[in-house]
Amino acid sequence: QPDDRGLIGDVPVLRVTRRGPEAVHFVPAALEPGAEVLLSLDWERRFDHMQQHSGQHLISAIAEQMFGFKTTSWELGRQRSVIELDTPLVTAEQVEALEKSVNEKIRDRVPVTVRELAADDPEVETVRSRGLPDDHVGPVRVVDIEGIDSNLCCGTHVSNLSDLQVIKLLGVEKGKKNKTNLVFLVGNRVLKSIEQSHSTEKALTSLLKNGPGEHVEAVRRLQSSVKLLQKNNLNLLRDIAVLIARDFKSKPAPRQLFVLHRKEGDSEFMNIIANEIGTEETLLFLTVGDEKEAGLFLLAGPVEAVENLGPRVAELLAGKGAGKRGRFQGKAAKMSRRGEVQALLQEFISQQNPEA
């Protein structure tokens, strides 16, 4: 269970941990020894942990009683909690039956009590436990859910199962070898989850222009439409790439440098142009994406030129890339520097052909 938070006087408690029998509080400012202070607890955090922890005890006990599923570990997360069950499979029907049973116990208002036993008390051996820490000293604490469970535990708990309000089992996930993780919410977390789901439902109703029962089908139709549009867009980009290359090659005096930027292009678009134009004699600098921020680039041309210029182009564009066989391509963080790259390439060509 996560530690508590709060204030010592007006100094916030950042963390609490245990060293043997001592509770060590971490604070950002020194406290005066011997001073009398008011301790203020973050009750919302504490009560949330109480609900989740007592809920875990209840779920673990009933899961073992009903199906023989032993709890091997659990995690109290910030948004949801998980119980690791020592079984490779938990069916949907078992989850449903387990949820129904634990909520019946909540409605029965079963008391939850805490008692202390000496560490050598024989009764300690009769309660559910995963063992004591090696540095434990003093009595041990037993949490009893009347008629349901007795468990060695140092966590904070509710005094009655009715304080849990409700338990929602969200389902199971594959755990470690031959284990299953059971995901759950208790009490106020269930209410918050419903509130969030309702807000999402309202937003989707407004966007999709239909009722909640039709949301899934509407999204399926949208996904299908998007896939078709993406396919059509890709085909158009390929056609445009071929036309751009053919237009360049149709010029009576072929240029030694070809520079092009297209916002909606992709790597395939650039490579099609490079393939169509041919890079034995022409140096190509192609870019796609946002004109001033991030995007993709391709430098293609004679092998020696590309090997020499590729890393320098990537550096100018604040990007990373790699290349082989006359092509160097990668991601660029600063597409606004395309002009500097073009100037570098033009200078390179001028040096290679002084008379040009």
Short mmCIF file of C-alpha atoms in Angstrom, two decimals:
data_model
loop_
_atom_site.label_atom_id
_atom_site.label_comp_id
_atom_site.label_asym_id
_atom_site.label_seq_id
_atom_site.Cartn_x
_atom_site.Cartn_y
_atom_site.Cartn_z
CA GLN A 1 0.00 0.00 0.00
CA PRO A 2 1.40 3.46 -0.85
CA ASP A 3 2.35 5.71 2.05
CA ASP A 4 0.31 8.60 3.42
CA ARG A 5 0.76 12.29 2.68
CA GLY A 6 -0.10 15.39 4.67
CA LEU A 7 1.44 18.17 6.75
CA ILE A 8 3.57 18.37 9.88
CA GLY A 9 2.59 21.86 10.99
CA ASP A 10 2.84 23.68 7.67
CA VAL A 11 5.62 21.47 6.27
CA PRO A 12 4.45 18.97 3.61
CA VAL A 13 5.34 15.29 3.99
CA LEU A 14 6.92 14.08 0.76
CA ARG A 15 7.31 10.42 1.64
CA VAL A 16 6.96 7.99 4.54
CA THR A 17 8.92 4.76 4.84
CA ARG A 18 9.64 2.17 7.52
CA ARG A 19 12.97 1.30 9.12
CA GLY A 20 12.34 -1.50 11.55
CA PRO A 21 9.74 -0.22 14.05
CA GLU A 22 10.27 3.44 13.06
CA ALA A 23 8.18 5.45 10.59
CA VAL A 24 10.55 7.83 8.80
CA HIS A 25 9.00 11.00 7.33
CA PHE A 26 10.75 12.89 4.54
CA VAL A 27 10.13 16.65 4.52
CA PRO A 28 11.60 19.53 2.48
CA ALA A 29 12.43 21.72 5.50
CA ALA A 30 13.91 21.16 8.95
CA LEU A 31 11.58 20.72 11.93
CA GLU A 32 12.47 22.04 15.39
CA PRO A 33 13.06 19.16 17.84
CA GLY A 34 10.57 19.15 20.69
CA ALA A 35 8.14 21.54 19.01
CA GLU A 36 4.43 20.79 19.31
CA VAL A 37 2.87 20.49 15.85
CA LEU A 38 -0.49 19.69 14.31
CA LEU A 39 -0.45 16.68 11.97
CA SER A 40 -2.81 16.99 8.99
CA LEU A 41 -3.58 13.90 6.91
CA ASP A 42 -4.49 13.87 3.23
CA TRP A 43 -7.73 12.05 3.97
CA GLU A 44 -8.85 11.64 0.35
CA ARG A 45 -5.64 9.74 -0.42
CA ARG A 46 -5.84 7.70 2.79
CA PHE A 47 -9.50 6.72 2.31
CA ASP A 48 -8.85 5.75 -1.30
CA HIS A 49 -6.07 3.43 -0.14
CA MET A 50 -8.30 2.03 2.59
CA GLN A 51 -11.02 1.21 0.08
CA GLN A 52 -8.66 -0.43 -2.42
CA HIS A 53 -6.77 -2.40 0.24
CA SER A 54 -9.85 -3.71 2.05
CA GLY A 55 -11.36 -4.48 -1.35
CA GLN A 56 -8.29 -6.53 -2.24
CA HIS A 57 -8.59 -8.56 0.97
CA LEU A 58 -12.24 -9.28 0.18
CA ILE A 59 -11.65 -10.19 -3.47
CA SER A 60 -8.67 -12.42 -2.62
CA ALA A 61 -10.59 -14.24 0.12
CA ILE A 62 -13.71 -14.87 -1.98
CA ALA A 63 -11.67 -15.87 -5.06
CA GLU A 64 -9.91 -18.52 -2.99
CA GLN A 65 -13.15 -19.73 -1.37
CA MET A 66 -15.10 -19.94 -4.63
CA PHE A 67 -12.47 -21.17 -7.08
CA GLY A 68 -9.33 -22.02 -5.09
CA PHE A 69 -7.44 -19.10 -6.71
CA LYS A 70 -4.68 -18.03 -4.31
CA THR A 71 -3.35 -14.45 -4.37
CA THR A 72 0.42 -14.38 -4.88
CA SER A 73 0.84 -10.57 -5.00
CA TRP A 74 -1.07 -7.39 -5.66
CA GLU A 75 -0.48 -3.76 -6.64
CA LEU A 76 -2.40 -0.68 -5.54
CA GLY A 77 -2.00 1.55 -8.58
CA ARG A 78 -2.81 5.22 -8.99
CA GLN A 79 -5.83 4.59 -11.22
CA ARG A 80 -6.52 0.87 -10.99
CA SER A 81 -5.33 -2.03 -8.87
CA VAL A 82 -4.27 -5.55 -9.81
CA ILE A 83 -4.35 -8.88 -7.97
CA GLU A 84 -2.05 -11.62 -9.21
CA LEU A 85 -3.85 -14.96 -8.98
CA ASP A 86 -2.03 -18.30 -9.00
CA THR A 87 -3.95 -19.70 -11.95
CA PRO A 88 -3.32 -19.66 -15.70
CA LEU A 89 -6.97 -18.99 -16.53
CA VAL A 90 -9.92 -17.06 -15.11
CA THR A 91 -13.06 -17.20 -17.25
CA ALA A 92 -15.48 -14.35 -17.86
CA GLU A 93 -18.14 -16.34 -16.02
CA GLN A 94 -15.87 -16.67 -12.97
CA VAL A 95 -15.14 -12.94 -12.99
CA GLU A 96 -18.87 -12.20 -13.14
CA ALA A 97 -19.65 -14.61 -10.28
CA LEU A 98 -16.79 -13.22 -8.17
CA GLU A 99 -17.95 -9.63 -8.68
CA LYS A 100 -21.50 -10.56 -7.72
CA SER A 101 -20.33 -12.31 -4.56
CA VAL A 102 -18.04 -9.54 -3.25
CA ASN A 103 -20.75 -6.93 -3.77
CA GLU A 104 -23.21 -9.10 -1.83
CA LYS A 105 -20.76 -9.03 1.09
CA ILE A 106 -20.63 -5.22 0.85
CA ARG A 107 -24.43 -5.05 1.05
CA ASP A 108 -24.33 -7.37 4.06
CA ARG A 109 -22.39 -4.67 5.96
CA VAL A 110 -19.78 -7.13 7.25
CA PRO A 111 -17.57 -5.65 10.01
CA VAL A 112 -13.80 -5.29 9.53
CA THR A 113 -11.69 -5.33 12.70
CA VAL A 114 -8.00 -5.01 13.50
CA ARG A 115 -6.21 -6.83 16.34
CA GLU A 116 -2.63 -7.36 17.43
CA LEU A 117 -0.97 -10.67 18.30
CA ALA A 118 2.44 -11.52 19.64
CA ALA A 119 4.73 -12.67 16.86
CA ASP A 120 5.07 -16.10 18.51
CA ASP A 121 1.33 -16.54 19.09
CA PRO A 122 0.24 -19.90 17.55
CA GLU A 123 -2.79 -18.16 16.04
CA VAL A 124 -0.47 -16.26 13.69
CA GLU A 125 0.04 -19.51 11.79
CA THR A 126 -3.71 -19.82 11.13
CA VAL A 127 -4.23 -16.51 9.34
CA ARG A 128 -3.55 -15.79 5.67
CA SER A 129 -0.10 -14.30 5.18
CA ARG A 130 2.81 -13.96 2.78
CA GLY A 131 5.26 -13.81 5.70
CA LEU A 132 6.77 -11.03 7.81
CA PRO A 133 9.61 -8.69 6.77
CA ASP A 134 13.05 -9.77 7.97
CA ASP A 135 13.41 -6.60 10.08
CA HIS A 136 10.00 -6.90 11.77
CA VAL A 137 9.91 -6.35 15.56
CA GLY A 138 7.04 -6.28 18.05
CA PRO A 139 3.48 -7.53 17.70
CA VAL A 140 1.84 -8.45 14.41
CA ARG A 141 -1.35 -6.97 13.08
CA VAL A 142 -4.29 -9.08 11.91
CA VAL A 143 -7.14 -7.67 9.80
CA ASP A 144 -10.37 -9.66 10.13
CA ILE A 145 -13.33 -9.52 7.77
CA GLU A 146 -15.90 -11.19 9.98
CA GLY A 147 -16.62 -14.74 8.86
CA ILE A 148 -14.70 -14.28 5.62
CA ASP A 149 -10.99 -13.66 6.11
CA SER A 150 -8.15 -13.18 8.60
CA ASN A 151 -5.00 -11.71 7.13
CA LEU A 152 -1.67 -10.47 8.48
CA CYS A 153 -1.49 -6.85 7.26
CA CYS A 154 0.05 -3.51 8.24
CA GLY A 155 -2.13 -1.44 5.89
CA THR A 156 -5.04 0.87 6.63
CA HIS A 157 -8.56 -0.51 6.23
CA VAL A 158 -12.23 0.44 6.47
CA SER A 159 -14.19 -0.58 9.58
CA ASN A 160 -17.09 -2.08 7.64
CA LEU A 161 -17.40 -3.50 4.12
CA SER A 162 -20.22 -1.04 3.47
CA ASP A 163 -17.53 1.67 3.33
CA LEU A 164 -16.29 0.05 0.11
CA GLN A 165 -19.53 1.14 -1.61
CA VAL A 166 -19.02 -1.10 -4.66
CA ILE A 167 -16.37 -3.23 -6.37
CA LYS A 168 -15.99 -3.39 -10.12
CA LEU A 169 -13.84 -6.12 -11.68
CA LEU A 170 -12.56 -4.75 -14.98
CA GLY A 171 -11.40 -8.10 -16.26
CA VAL A 172 -8.23 -10.18 -16.43
CA GLU A 173 -4.88 -9.87 -18.14
CA LYS A 174 -2.16 -12.43 -18.75
CA GLY A 175 0.32 -12.35 -15.89
CA LYS A 176 3.67 -14.01 -15.25
CA LYS A 177 4.12 -17.68 -16.04
CA ASN A 178 0.90 -19.56 -15.18
CA LYS A 179 -0.52 -16.48 -13.40
CA THR A 180 -3.49 -14.22 -14.15
CA ASN A 181 -3.85 -10.55 -13.23
CA LEU A 182 -7.30 -9.48 -12.05
CA VAL A 183 -7.91 -5.74 -12.50
CA PHE A 184 -10.33 -3.99 -10.13
CA LEU A 185 -11.70 -0.68 -8.82
CA VAL A 186 -13.28 -0.02 -5.43
CA GLY A 187 -15.58 2.72 -4.11
CA ASN A 188 -14.83 6.24 -5.20
CA ARG A 189 -12.64 4.98 -8.05
CA VAL A 190 -15.71 3.30 -9.53
CA LEU A 191 -17.61 6.59 -9.35
CA LYS A 192 -14.73 8.48 -10.96
CA SER A 193 -14.49 5.87 -13.70
CA ILE A 194 -18.22 6.18 -14.42
CA GLU A 195 -17.93 9.98 -14.51
CA GLN A 196 -15.02 9.80 -16.94
CA SER A 197 -16.82 7.25 -19.13
CA HIS A 198 -19.97 9.38 -19.15
CA SER A 199 -18.00 12.47 -20.18
CA THR A 200 -16.37 10.49 -22.98
CA GLU A 201 -19.77 9.16 -24.03
CA LYS A 202 -21.23 12.69 -24.19
CA ALA A 203 -18.30 13.92 -26.26
CA LEU A 204 -18.62 10.99 -28.69
CA THR A 205 -22.38 11.53 -28.96
CA SER A 206 -21.73 15.12 -29.98
CA LEU A 207 -18.97 14.22 -32.45
CA LEU A 208 -20.62 11.17 -34.01
CA LYS A 209 -24.16 12.59 -34.03
CA ASN A 210 -25.73 9.39 -32.73
CA GLY A 211 -26.57 7.61 -29.48
CA PRO A 212 -24.12 5.66 -27.26
CA GLY A 213 -25.39 2.33 -28.55
CA GLU A 214 -24.31 3.28 -32.07
CA HIS A 215 -20.85 4.63 -31.22
CA VAL A 216 -18.90 1.45 -31.96
CA GLU A 217 -20.50 0.95 -35.37
CA ALA A 218 -19.99 4.63 -36.23
CA VAL A 219 -16.29 4.39 -35.37
CA ARG A 220 -15.97 1.24 -37.47
CA ARG A 221 -17.44 3.09 -40.44
CA LEU A 222 -15.08 6.01 -39.88
CA GLN A 223 -12.09 3.69 -39.69
CA SER A 224 -13.13 2.04 -42.93
CA SER A 225 -13.52 5.45 -44.61
CA VAL A 226 -10.13 6.61 -43.36
CA LYS A 227 -8.41 3.47 -44.65
CA LEU A 228 -9.99 4.01 -48.08
CA LEU A 229 -8.97 7.67 -48.11
CA GLN A 230 -5.43 6.79 -47.07
CA LYS A 231 -5.22 4.20 -49.84
CA ASN A 232 -6.52 6.70 -52.42
CA ASN A 233 -4.18 9.38 -51.12
CA LEU A 234 -1.22 7.03 -51.37
CA ASN A 235 -2.09 6.15 -54.96
CA LEU A 236 -2.39 9.85 -55.85
CA LEU A 237 0.96 10.62 -54.22
CA ARG A 238 2.58 7.85 -56.24
CA ASP A 239 1.11 9.25 -59.45
CA ILE A 240 2.26 12.77 -58.53
CA ALA A 241 5.76 11.48 -57.78
CA VAL A 242 5.99 9.86 -61.21
CA LEU A 243 4.70 13.01 -62.95
CA ILE A 244 7.17 15.23 -61.07
CA ALA A 245 10.05 13.00 -62.10
CA ARG A 246 8.93 12.80 -65.74
CA ASP A 247 8.52 16.58 -65.89
CA PHE A 248 12.09 17.02 -64.63
CA LYS A 249 13.48 14.53 -67.13
CA SER A 250 11.62 16.16 -70.02
CA LYS A 251 13.57 19.43 -69.67
CA PRO A 252 15.97 19.96 -72.58
CA ALA A 253 18.94 20.71 -70.32
CA PRO A 254 18.91 18.39 -67.29
CA ARG A 255 19.98 20.04 -64.07
CA GLN A 256 22.59 18.59 -61.74
CA LEU A 257 20.55 19.48 -58.63
CA PHE A 258 16.87 18.78 -58.02
CA VAL A 259 15.22 20.14 -54.82
CA LEU A 260 11.61 19.50 -53.82
CA HIS A 261 9.52 19.81 -50.65
CA ARG A 262 5.99 18.46 -50.31
CA LYS A 263 4.15 18.68 -46.98
CA GLU A 264 1.90 15.65 -47.41
CA GLY A 265 4.50 13.28 -48.83
CA ASP A 266 6.24 10.29 -47.23
CA SER A 267 9.38 8.19 -47.66
CA GLU A 268 7.87 6.17 -50.49
CA PHE A 269 6.96 9.39 -52.32
CA MET A 270 10.57 10.58 -52.17
CA ASN A 271 12.01 7.23 -53.24
CA ILE A 272 9.66 6.99 -56.23
CA ILE A 273 10.92 10.36 -57.48
CA ALA A 274 14.53 9.27 -56.95
CA ASN A 275 13.92 6.01 -58.80
CA GLU A 276 12.20 7.71 -61.73
CA ILE A 277 14.76 10.49 -62.16
CA GLY A 278 17.83 8.31 -61.65
CA THR A 279 20.69 9.40 -59.44
CA GLU A 280 23.79 8.59 -61.46
CA GLU A 281 24.29 12.20 -62.51
CA THR A 282 21.67 14.25 -60.65
CA LEU A 283 21.85 15.15 -56.96
CA LEU A 284 18.38 15.13 -55.37
CA PHE A 285 17.38 16.75 -52.09
CA LEU A 286 13.79 15.84 -51.21
CA THR A 287 11.85 16.67 -48.05
CA VAL A 288 8.34 16.00 -46.75
CA GLY A 289 6.44 17.14 -43.65
CA ASP A 290 6.08 20.43 -41.82
CA GLU A 291 7.90 23.24 -43.63
CA LYS A 292 9.38 24.78 -40.47
CA GLU A 293 9.48 21.98 -37.90
CA ALA A 294 9.94 18.21 -38.18
CA GLY A 295 9.85 16.03 -41.27
CA LEU A 296 11.70 13.50 -43.40
CA PHE A 297 14.49 14.04 -45.90
CA LEU A 298 16.22 12.10 -48.68
CA LEU A 299 19.53 12.91 -50.31
CA ALA A 300 20.16 10.82 -53.40
CA GLY A 301 22.77 10.97 -56.13
CA PRO A 302 26.26 9.78 -57.01
CA VAL A 303 27.53 7.46 -54.27
CA GLU A 304 30.64 9.45 -53.37
CA ALA A 305 28.74 12.74 -53.20
CA VAL A 306 26.02 11.31 -50.98
CA GLU A 307 28.52 9.68 -48.63
CA ASN A 308 30.27 13.02 -48.28
CA LEU A 309 27.20 15.24 -47.97
CA GLY A 310 24.65 13.01 -46.16
CA PRO A 311 25.91 13.47 -42.57
CA ARG A 312 26.35 17.23 -43.15
CA VAL A 313 22.78 17.51 -44.44
CA ALA A 314 21.46 15.66 -41.38
CA GLU A 315 23.47 17.95 -39.09
CA LEU A 316 22.12 21.10 -40.76
CA LEU A 317 18.55 19.83 -40.37
CA ALA A 318 19.18 18.85 -36.72
CA GLY A 319 18.25 15.31 -37.62
CA LYS A 320 19.52 11.77 -37.88
CA GLY A 321 19.87 9.51 -40.85
CA ALA A 322 21.69 6.67 -42.52
CA GLY A 323 22.48 5.68 -46.06
CA LYS A 324 23.95 3.27 -48.54
CA ARG A 325 24.38 2.96 -52.29
CA GLY A 326 23.85 6.61 -53.08
CA ARG A 327 20.93 7.33 -50.76
CA PHE A 328 20.94 8.99 -47.35
CA GLN A 329 17.62 9.47 -45.60
CA GLY A 330 16.29 10.18 -42.13
CA LYS A 331 14.31 12.45 -39.84
CA ALA A 332 14.83 16.19 -39.57
CA ALA A 333 13.91 18.37 -36.58
CA LYS A 334 14.45 21.75 -38.27
CA MET A 335 13.04 21.77 -41.77
CA SER A 336 13.33 25.54 -41.80
CA ARG A 337 17.02 25.05 -42.66
CA ARG A 338 16.28 23.52 -46.05
CA GLY A 339 17.64 26.66 -47.72
CA GLU A 340 21.00 26.18 -46.00
CA VAL A 341 21.14 22.60 -47.26
CA GLN A 342 20.33 23.72 -50.79
CA ALA A 343 23.14 26.28 -50.62
CA LEU A 344 25.55 23.58 -49.41
CA LEU A 345 24.60 21.29 -52.28
CA GLN A 346 24.85 24.07 -54.86
CA GLU A 347 28.31 24.97 -53.57
CA PHE A 348 29.37 21.33 -53.78
CA ILE A 349 28.23 21.10 -57.41
CA SER A 350 30.00 24.35 -58.27
CA GLN A 351 33.24 23.02 -56.83
CA GLN A 352 32.89 19.79 -58.79
CA ASN A 353 32.18 21.70 -62.02
CA PRO A 354 34.02 25.05 -61.85
CA GLU A 355 33.16 25.89 -65.46
CA ALA A 356 29.42 25.39 -64.86
#
